[in-house]
CSV table of C-alpha atoms in Angstrom, one decimal:
chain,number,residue,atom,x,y,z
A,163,UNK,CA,0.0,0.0,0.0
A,164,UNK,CA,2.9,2.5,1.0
A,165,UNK,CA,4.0,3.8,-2.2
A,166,UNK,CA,7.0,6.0,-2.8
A,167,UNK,CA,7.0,10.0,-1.1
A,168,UNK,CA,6.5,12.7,-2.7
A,169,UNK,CA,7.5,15.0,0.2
A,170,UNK,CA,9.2,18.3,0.1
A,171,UNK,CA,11.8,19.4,2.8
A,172,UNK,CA,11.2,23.3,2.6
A,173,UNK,CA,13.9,25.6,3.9
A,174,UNK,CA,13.4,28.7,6.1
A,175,UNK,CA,15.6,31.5,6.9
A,176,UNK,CA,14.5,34.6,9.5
A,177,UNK,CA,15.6,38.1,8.1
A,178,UNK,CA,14.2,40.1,10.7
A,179,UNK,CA,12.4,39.5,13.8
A,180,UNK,CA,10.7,41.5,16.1
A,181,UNK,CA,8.2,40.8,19.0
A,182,UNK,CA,5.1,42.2,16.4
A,183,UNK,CA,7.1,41.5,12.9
A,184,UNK,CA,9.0,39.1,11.4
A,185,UNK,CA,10.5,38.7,7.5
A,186,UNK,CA,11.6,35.3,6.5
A,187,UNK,CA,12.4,33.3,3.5
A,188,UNK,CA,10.6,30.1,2.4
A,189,UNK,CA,12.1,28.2,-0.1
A,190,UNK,CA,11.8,24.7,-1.7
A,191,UNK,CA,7.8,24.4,-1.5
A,192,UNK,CA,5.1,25.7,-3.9
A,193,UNK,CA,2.9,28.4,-3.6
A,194,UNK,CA,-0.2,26.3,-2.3
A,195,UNK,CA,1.4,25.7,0.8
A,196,UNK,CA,3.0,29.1,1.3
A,197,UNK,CA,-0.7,30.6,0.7
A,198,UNK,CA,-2.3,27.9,2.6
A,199,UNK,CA,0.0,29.7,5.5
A,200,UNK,CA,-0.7,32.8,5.2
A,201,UNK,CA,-4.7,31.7,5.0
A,202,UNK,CA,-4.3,30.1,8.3
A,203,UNK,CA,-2.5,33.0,10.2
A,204,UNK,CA,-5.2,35.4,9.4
A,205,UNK,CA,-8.2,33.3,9.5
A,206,UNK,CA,-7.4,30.1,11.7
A,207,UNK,CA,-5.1,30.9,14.3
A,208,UNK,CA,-7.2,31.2,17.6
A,209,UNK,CA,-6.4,33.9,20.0
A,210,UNK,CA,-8.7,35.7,23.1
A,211,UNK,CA,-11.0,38.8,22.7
A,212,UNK,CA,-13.6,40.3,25.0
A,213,UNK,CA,-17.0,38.0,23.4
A,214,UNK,CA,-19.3,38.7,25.9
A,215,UNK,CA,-20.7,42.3,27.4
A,216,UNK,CA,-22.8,42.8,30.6
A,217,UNK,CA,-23.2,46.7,31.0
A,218,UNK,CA,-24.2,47.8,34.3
A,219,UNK,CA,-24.0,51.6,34.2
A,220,UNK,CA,-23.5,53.4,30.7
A,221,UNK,CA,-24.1,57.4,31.1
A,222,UNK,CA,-21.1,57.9,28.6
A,223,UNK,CA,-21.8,59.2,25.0
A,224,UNK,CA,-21.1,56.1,23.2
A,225,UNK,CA,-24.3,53.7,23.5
A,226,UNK,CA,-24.1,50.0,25.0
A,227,UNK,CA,-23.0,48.2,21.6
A,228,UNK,CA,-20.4,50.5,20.7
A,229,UNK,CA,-18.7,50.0,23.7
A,230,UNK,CA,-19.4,46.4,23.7
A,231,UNK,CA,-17.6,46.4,19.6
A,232,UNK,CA,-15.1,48.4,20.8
A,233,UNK,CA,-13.8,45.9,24.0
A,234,UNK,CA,-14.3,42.9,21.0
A,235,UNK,CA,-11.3,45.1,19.0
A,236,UNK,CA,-9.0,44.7,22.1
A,237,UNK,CA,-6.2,42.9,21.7
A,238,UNK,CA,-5.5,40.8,24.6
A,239,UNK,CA,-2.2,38.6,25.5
A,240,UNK,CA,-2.9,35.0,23.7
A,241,UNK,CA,-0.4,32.6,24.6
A,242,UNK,CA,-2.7,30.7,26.1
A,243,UNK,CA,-5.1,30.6,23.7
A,244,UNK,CA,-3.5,26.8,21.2
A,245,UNK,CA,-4.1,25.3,24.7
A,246,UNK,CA,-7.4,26.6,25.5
A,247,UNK,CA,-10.6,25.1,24.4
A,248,UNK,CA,-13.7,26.9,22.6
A,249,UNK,CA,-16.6,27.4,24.7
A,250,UNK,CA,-19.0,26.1,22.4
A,251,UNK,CA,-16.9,22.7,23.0
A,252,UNK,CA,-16.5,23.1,26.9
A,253,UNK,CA,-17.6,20.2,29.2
A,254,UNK,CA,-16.9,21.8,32.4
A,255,UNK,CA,-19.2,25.1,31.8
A,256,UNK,CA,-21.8,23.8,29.3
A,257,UNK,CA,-20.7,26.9,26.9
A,258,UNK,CA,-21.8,29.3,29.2
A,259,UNK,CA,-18.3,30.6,29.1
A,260,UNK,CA,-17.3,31.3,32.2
A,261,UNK,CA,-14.6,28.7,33.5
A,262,UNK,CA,-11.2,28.8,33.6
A,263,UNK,CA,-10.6,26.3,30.6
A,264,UNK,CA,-12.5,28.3,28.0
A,265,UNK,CA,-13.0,32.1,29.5
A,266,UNK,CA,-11.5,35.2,31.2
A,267,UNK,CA,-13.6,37.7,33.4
A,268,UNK,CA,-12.7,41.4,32.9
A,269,UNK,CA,-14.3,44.1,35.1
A,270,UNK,CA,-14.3,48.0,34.0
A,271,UNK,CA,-15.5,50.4,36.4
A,272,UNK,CA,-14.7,54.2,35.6
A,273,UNK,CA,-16.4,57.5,36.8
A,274,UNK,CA,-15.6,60.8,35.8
A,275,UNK,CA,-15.3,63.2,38.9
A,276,UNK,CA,-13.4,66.1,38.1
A,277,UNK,CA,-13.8,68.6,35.0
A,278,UNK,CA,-11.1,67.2,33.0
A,279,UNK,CA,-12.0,64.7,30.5
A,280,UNK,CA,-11.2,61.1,31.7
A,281,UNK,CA,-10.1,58.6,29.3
A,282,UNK,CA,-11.0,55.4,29.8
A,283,UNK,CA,-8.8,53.0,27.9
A,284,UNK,CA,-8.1,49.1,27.8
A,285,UNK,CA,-5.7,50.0,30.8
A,286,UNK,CA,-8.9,49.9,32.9
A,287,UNK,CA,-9.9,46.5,32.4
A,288,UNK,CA,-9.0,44.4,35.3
A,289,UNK,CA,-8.5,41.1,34.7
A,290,UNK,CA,-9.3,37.7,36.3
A,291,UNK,CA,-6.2,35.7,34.9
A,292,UNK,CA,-3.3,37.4,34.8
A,293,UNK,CA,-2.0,35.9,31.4
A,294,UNK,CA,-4.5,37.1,29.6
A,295,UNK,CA,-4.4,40.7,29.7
A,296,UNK,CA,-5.0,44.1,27.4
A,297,UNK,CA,-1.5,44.2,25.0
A,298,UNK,CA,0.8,46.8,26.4
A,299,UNK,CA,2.2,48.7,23.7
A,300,UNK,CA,4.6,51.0,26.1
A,301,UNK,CA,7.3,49.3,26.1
A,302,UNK,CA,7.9,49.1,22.1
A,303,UNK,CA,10.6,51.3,21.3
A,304,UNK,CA,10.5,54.9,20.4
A,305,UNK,CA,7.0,55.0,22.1
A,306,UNK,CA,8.0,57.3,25.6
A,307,UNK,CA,6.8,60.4,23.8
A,308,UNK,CA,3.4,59.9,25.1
A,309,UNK,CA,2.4,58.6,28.5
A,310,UNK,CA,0.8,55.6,27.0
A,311,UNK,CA,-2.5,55.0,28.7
A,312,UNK,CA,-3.5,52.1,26.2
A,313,UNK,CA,-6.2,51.8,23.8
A,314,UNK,CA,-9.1,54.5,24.1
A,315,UNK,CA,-12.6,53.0,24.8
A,316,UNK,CA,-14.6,56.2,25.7
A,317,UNK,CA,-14.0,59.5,26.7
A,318,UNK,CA,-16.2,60.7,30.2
A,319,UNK,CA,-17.2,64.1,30.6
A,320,UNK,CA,-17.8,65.5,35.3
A,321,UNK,CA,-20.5,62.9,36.3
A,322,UNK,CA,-20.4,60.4,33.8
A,323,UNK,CA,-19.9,57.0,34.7
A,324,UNK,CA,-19.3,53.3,33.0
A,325,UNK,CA,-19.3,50.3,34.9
A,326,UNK,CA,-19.6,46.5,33.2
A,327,UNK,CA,-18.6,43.5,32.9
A,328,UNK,CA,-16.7,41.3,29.7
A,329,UNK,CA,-16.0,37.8,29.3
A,330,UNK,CA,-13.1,37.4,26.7
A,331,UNK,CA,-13.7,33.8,25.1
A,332,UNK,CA,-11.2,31.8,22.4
A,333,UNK,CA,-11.9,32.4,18.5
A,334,UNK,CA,-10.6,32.5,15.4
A,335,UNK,CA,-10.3,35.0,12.9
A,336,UNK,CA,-12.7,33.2,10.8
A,337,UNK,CA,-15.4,33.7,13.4
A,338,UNK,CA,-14.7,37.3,13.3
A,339,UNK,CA,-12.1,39.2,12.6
A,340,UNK,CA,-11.6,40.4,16.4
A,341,UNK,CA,-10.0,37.0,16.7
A,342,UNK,CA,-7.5,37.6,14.6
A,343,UNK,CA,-3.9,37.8,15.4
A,344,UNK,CA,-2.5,38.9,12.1
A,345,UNK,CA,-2.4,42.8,10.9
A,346,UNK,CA,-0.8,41.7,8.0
A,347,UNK,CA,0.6,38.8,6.8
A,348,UNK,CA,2.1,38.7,2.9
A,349,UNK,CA,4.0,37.0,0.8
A,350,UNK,CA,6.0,37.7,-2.8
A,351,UNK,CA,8.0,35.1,-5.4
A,352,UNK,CA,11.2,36.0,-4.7
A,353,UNK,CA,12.1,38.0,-8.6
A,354,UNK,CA,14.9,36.4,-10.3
A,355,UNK,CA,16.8,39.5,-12.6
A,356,UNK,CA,18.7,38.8,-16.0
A,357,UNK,CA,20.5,41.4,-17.5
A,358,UNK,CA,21.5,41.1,-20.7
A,359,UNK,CA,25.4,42.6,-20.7
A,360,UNK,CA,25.6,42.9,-23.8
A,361,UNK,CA,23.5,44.6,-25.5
A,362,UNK,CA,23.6,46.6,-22.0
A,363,UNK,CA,27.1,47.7,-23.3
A,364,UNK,CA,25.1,48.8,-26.6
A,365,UNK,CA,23.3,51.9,-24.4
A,366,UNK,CA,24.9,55.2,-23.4
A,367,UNK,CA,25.3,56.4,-20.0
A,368,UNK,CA,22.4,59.2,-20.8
A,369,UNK,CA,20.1,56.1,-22.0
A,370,UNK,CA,21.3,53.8,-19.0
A,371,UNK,CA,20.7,56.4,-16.7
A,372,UNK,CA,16.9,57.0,-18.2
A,373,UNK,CA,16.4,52.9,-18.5
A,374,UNK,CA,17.1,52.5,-15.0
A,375,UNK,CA,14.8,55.8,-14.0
A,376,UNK,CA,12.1,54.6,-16.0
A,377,UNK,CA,11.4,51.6,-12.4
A,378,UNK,CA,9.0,53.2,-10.2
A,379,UNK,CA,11.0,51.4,-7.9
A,380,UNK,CA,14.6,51.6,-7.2
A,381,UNK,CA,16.2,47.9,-8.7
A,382,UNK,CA,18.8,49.2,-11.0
A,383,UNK,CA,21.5,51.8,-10.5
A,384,UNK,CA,24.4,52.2,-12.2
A,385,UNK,CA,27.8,52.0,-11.4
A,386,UNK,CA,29.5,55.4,-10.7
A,387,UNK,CA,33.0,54.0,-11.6
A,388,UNK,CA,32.1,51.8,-14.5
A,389,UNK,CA,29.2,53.3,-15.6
A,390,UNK,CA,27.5,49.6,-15.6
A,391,UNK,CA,24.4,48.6,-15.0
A,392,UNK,CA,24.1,46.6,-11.3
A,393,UNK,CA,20.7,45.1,-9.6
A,394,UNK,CA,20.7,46.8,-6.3
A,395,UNK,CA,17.7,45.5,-4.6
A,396,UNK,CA,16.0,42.5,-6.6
A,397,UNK,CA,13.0,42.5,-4.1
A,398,UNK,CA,12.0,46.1,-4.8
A,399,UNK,CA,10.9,45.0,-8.2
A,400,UNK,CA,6.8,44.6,-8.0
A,401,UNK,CA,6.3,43.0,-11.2
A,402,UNK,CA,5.4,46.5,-12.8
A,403,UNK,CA,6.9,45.7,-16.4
A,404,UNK,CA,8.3,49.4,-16.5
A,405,UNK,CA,12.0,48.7,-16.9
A,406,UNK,CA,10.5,46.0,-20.0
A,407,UNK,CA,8.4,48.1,-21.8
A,408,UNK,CA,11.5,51.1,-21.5
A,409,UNK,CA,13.9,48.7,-22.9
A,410,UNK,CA,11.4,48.0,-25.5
A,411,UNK,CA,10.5,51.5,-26.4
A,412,UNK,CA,14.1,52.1,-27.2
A,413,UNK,CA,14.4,49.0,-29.3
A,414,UNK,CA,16.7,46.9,-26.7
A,415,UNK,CA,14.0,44.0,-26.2
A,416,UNK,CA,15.5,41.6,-24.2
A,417,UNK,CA,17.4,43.9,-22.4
A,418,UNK,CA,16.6,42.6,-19.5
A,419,UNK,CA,14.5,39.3,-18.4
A,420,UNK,CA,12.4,38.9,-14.8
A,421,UNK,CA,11.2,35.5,-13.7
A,422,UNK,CA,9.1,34.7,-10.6
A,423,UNK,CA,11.0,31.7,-8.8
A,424,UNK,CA,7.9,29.6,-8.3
A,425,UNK,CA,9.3,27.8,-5.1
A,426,UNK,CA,10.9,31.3,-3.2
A,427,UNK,CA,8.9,33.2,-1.2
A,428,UNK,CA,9.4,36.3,1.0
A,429,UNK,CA,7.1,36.6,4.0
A,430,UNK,CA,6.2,39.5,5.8
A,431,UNK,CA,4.3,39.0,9.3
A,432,UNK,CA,2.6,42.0,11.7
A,433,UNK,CA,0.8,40.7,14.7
A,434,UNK,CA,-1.5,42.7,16.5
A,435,UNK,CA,0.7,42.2,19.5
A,436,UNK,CA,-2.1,39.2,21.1
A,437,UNK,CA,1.1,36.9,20.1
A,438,UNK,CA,4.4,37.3,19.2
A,439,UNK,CA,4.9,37.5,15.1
A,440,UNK,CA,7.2,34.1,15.4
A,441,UNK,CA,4.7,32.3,17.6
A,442,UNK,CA,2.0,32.9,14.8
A,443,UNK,CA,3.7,31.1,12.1
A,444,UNK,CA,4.6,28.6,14.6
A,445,UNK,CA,0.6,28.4,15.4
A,446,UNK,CA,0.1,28.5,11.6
A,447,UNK,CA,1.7,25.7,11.2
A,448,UNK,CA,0.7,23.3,14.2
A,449,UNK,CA,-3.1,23.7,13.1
A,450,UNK,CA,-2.6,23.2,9.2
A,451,UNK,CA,-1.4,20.1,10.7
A,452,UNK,CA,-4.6,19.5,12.9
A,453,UNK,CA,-6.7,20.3,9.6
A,454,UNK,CA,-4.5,18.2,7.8
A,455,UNK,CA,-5.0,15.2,10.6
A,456,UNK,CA,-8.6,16.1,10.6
A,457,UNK,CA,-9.6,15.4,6.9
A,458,UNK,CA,-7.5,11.9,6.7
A,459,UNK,CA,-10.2,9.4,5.8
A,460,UNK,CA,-12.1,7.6,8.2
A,461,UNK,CA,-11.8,4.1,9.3
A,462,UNK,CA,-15.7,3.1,7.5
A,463,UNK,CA,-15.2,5.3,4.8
A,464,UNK,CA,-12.2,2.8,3.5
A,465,UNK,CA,-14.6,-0.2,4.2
A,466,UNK,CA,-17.5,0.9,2.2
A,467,UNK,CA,-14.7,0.6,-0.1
A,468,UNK,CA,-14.1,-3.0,0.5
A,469,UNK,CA,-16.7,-4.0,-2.4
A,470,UNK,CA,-13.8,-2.2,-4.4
A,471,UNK,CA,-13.2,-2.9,-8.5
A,472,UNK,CA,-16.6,-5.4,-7.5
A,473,UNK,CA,-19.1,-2.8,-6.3
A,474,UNK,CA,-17.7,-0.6,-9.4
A,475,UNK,CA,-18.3,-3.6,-11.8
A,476,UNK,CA,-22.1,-4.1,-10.6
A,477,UNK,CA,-22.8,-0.8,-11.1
A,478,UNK,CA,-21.6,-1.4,-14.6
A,479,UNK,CA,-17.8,0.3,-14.5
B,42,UNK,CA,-33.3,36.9,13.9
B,43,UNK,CA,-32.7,33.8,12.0
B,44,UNK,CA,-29.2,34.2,11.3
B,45,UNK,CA,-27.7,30.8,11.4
B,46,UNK,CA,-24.5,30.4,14.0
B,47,UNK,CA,-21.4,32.1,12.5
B,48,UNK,CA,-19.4,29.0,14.1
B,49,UNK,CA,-21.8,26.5,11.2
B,50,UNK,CA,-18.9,27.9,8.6
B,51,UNK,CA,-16.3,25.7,10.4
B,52,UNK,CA,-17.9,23.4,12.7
B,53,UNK,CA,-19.0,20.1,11.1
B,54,UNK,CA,-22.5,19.1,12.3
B,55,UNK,CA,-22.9,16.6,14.2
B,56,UNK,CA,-24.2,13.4,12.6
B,57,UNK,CA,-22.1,14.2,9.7
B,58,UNK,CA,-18.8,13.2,8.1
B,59,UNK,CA,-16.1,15.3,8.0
B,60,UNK,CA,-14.9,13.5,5.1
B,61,UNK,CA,-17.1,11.2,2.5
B,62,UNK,CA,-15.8,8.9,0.0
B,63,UNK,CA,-17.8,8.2,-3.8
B,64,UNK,CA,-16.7,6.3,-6.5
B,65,UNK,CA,-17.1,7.6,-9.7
B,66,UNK,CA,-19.6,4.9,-11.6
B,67,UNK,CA,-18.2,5.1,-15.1
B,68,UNK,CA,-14.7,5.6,-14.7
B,69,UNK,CA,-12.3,3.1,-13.0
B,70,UNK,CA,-9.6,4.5,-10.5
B,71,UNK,CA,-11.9,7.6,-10.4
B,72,UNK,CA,-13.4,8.9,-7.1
B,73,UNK,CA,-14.9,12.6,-5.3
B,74,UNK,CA,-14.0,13.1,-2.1
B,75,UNK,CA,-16.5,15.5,0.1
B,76,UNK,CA,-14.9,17.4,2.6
B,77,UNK,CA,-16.9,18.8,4.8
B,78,UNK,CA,-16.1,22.7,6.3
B,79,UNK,CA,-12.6,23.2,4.5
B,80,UNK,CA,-12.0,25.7,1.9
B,81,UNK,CA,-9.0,26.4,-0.7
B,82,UNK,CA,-6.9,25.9,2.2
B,83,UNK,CA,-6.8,22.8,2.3
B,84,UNK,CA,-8.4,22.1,-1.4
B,85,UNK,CA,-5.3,23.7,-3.3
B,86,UNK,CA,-2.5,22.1,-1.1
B,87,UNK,CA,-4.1,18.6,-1.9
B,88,UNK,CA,-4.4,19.1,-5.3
B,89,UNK,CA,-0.8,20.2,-5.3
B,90,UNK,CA,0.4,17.7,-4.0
B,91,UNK,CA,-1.8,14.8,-5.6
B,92,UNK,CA,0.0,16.4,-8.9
B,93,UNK,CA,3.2,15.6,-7.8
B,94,UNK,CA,2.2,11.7,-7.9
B,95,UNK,CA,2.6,10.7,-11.7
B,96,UNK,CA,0.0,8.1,-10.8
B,97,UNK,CA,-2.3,10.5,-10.7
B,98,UNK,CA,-4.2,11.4,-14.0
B,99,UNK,CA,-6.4,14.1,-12.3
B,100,UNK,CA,-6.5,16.4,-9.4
B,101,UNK,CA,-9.3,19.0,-9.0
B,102,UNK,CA,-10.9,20.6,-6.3
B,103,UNK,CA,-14.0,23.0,-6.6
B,104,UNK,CA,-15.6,24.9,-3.8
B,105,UNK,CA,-19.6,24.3,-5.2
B,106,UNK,CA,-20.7,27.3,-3.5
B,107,UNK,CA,-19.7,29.9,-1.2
B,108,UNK,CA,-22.7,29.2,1.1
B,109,UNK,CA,-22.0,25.7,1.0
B,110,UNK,CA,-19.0,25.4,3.8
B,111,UNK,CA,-17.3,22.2,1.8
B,112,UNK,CA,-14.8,21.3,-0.8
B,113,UNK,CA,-15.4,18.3,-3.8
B,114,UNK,CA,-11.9,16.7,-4.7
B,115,UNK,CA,-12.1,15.1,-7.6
B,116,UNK,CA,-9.3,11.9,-8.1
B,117,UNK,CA,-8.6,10.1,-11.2
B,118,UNK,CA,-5.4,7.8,-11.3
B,119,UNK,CA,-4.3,5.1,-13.2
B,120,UNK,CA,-4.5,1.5,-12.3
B,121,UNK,CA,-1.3,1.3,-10.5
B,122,UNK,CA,-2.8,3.2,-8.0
B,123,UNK,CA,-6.6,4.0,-6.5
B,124,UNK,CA,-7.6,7.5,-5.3
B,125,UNK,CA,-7.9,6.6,-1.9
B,126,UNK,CA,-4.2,5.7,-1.8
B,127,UNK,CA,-3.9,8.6,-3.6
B,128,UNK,CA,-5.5,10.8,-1.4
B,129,UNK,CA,-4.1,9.4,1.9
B,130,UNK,CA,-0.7,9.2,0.0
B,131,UNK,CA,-0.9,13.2,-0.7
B,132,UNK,CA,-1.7,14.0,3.1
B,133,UNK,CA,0.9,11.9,4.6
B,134,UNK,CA,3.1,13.5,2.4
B,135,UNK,CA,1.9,17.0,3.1
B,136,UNK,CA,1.9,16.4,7.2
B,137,UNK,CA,5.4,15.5,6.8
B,138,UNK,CA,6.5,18.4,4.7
B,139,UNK,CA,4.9,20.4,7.4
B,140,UNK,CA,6.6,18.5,10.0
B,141,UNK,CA,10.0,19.2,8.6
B,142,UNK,CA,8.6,23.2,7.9
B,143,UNK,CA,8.5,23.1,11.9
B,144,UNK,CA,11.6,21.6,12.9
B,145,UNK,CA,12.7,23.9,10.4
B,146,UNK,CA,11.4,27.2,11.5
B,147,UNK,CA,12.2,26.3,15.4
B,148,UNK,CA,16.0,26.1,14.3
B,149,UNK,CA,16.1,28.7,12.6
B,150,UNK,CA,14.4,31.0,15.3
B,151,UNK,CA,17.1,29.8,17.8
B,152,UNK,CA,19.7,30.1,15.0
B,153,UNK,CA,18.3,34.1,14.6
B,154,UNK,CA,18.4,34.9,18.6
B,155,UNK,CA,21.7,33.8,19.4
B,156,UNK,CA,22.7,35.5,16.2
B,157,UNK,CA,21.3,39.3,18.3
């Protein structure tokens, strides 16, 4: 039954990495699987927001639902979140989301007394657990211009008061986008660049210099010593055909050739801070995996086949 | 009012099979595969891979309808092979490319830190 593999062993290598971003190569795999990636870290990768909204005073501007959308927007720390189960699935609670395996409680009590405008931001949700907590941005670098209070939720005027409670509950992006832990996740083929030397050598510096101006985007430059024609940045290139159509106009076809490579991909990866940018392709790929498991074929789906090249023969194959 | 549950896009119902098998009745070594609340994720990385196996004559996948939370993948092969081999061939495959893709990306995150 085994038969021969048709595996792939892709190769990765990190260019950048930050607690929010991170750039990396993928290489040696096909663009299926490097899409099916990036489908899963904006869609499928569960992390915690604020689900649930019990509102027990509201005397600010903003009525009950905005407030309640607003807290859903909220990212909150996720770590925990691969390990956690859904509510919906919850045997110890009966979905009703409030125990320790599936939810966190957040309380929000704010009242404006004096005649200076009180912000309330997502610095005044207290947490029951504290792993799961509002994303603190302050400590990103080249943020201590401001005094970083956090994410605005409403702004009280003298006398106005908000008081309610949230239950944050597991989700995935696909559920809504609140459960999302990707800002931005893409990916380009990785541009391979030809230059023909030759009839390079053919153009004058005035017509280099206007051939390599004519890329919206800075790939070519030219030489200052040798006056020749160099790829500085490959990756810059976005697959406008300017520098193709240039050459053409001035009747050097050919002058230069751009492939895709079909199995090189750059990635770029922002997380919205509820886990680290690293952590979510790590995610990524654990639960392609679990899909993966999850569509193998069952055990009586292969004996219905049982009747095999028979049951196709009676039904006149 | 009515809406239906957003969670019916992507949890399978119960009663029902996440995955169903059909043999095609005219063709030999031909087969649809129903997959339950999956979408091109999974649809074009299966058929990618089923076209790496030369036994395989024909890979497809169709999403029928963008209300309808399932994927068809269609199978022909030749008679060296049988689209369920196929098929549990390609995902084998594909779990272990990932597998590798893991091992790969957690070495090269320790490679990067100790590198700063």
């Amino acid at each position: 039954m085994e038969g021969v593999s048709y595996q792939r062993y892709p190769r990765v290598k990190i260019r950048e990495m930050r607690d929010d971003y991170v750039k990396f190569e993928l290489r040696d795999t096909d663009s299926s699987v490097a899409n099916a990636l990036r489908r899963v870290m904006i869609a499928e990768v569960p992390t915690i927001a604020i689900d649930l909204v019990e509102i027990e005073v509201n005397s600010s501007v903003l009525n009950d639902e905005f407030i309640a959308h607003r807290l859903g927007l909220i990212p909150l720390t996720s770590d925990r979140a691969m390990s956690m189960r859904f509510s919906r699935d919850c045997d110890a609670c009966d979905g009703d989301g409030q125990c320790e395996y599936c939810s966190v409680e957040f309380h929000l009590r704010a009242r404006c007394i004096g005649d200076q405008t009180l912000d309330v931001t997502s610095k005044d949700l207290i947490s029951s657990d504290h792993t799961v907590t509002p994303v603190d941005f302050s400590d990103s670098p080249g943020d201590d211009s401001s005094d970083n209070r956090g994410i605005i939720i409403v702004k009280l005027r003298r006398g106005q008061e908000l008081r309610l409670r949230a239950i944050a509950r597991k989700g995935i992006g696909k559920d809504h986008a609140k459960w999302s832990p990707a800002a931005t996740v893409t990916f380009m083929y990785e541009p391979e660049i030809h230059i023909n030397e030759d009839l390079m050598e053919t153009l004058s510096l005035e017509e280099k210099k206007s051939w390599v101006d004519s890329s919206p985007t800075k790939v070519f430059d030219i030489d200052p010593n040798t006056h020749q024609v160099v790829v500085v940045d490959p990756e810059a290139y976005t697959y406008d055909d300017e520098v193709i159509k240039k050459a053409e106009a001035m009747g050097k076809s050919g002058l230069v050739e751009i492939y895709a490579k079909e199995d090189s991909f750059i990635f770029t990866v922002e997380s919205t801070g509820a886990i680290k940018a690293s952590q979510l392709v790590f995610n990524a790929i654990e639960v392609l995996k679990q899909k993966l498991d999850a569509v193998r074929l069952s055990e009586d789906a292969v004996e219905a086949d049982d009747f095999g090249e028979l049951g196709a023969h009676m039904r006149g194959g | 009012m009515n809406a239906p549950d957003r969670y019916e896009r992507f949890v399978v119902p119960e009663g029902t099979k996440k995955v169903s098998y059909e043999r095609d009745t005219k063709i030999i070594n031909a087969a649809s595969f129903t997959i339950e609340r999956e979408d091109h994720t999974i649809g074009n990385i299966l058929r990618m891979q089923l076209h790496r196996d030369p036994n395989v004559l024909f890979a497809g996948y169709k999403l029928p309808h963008p209300l309808q939370y399932k994927i068809i993948v269609r199978i022909h092969t030749t008679s060296q092979s049988s689209p369920m081999q196929a098929y549990n061939q390609a995902i084998n495959d594909l779990d272990k490319e990932f597998d590798s893709l893991k091992s790969a990306f957690e070495a090269e995150i320790v490679r990067h830190s100790s590198e700063y």
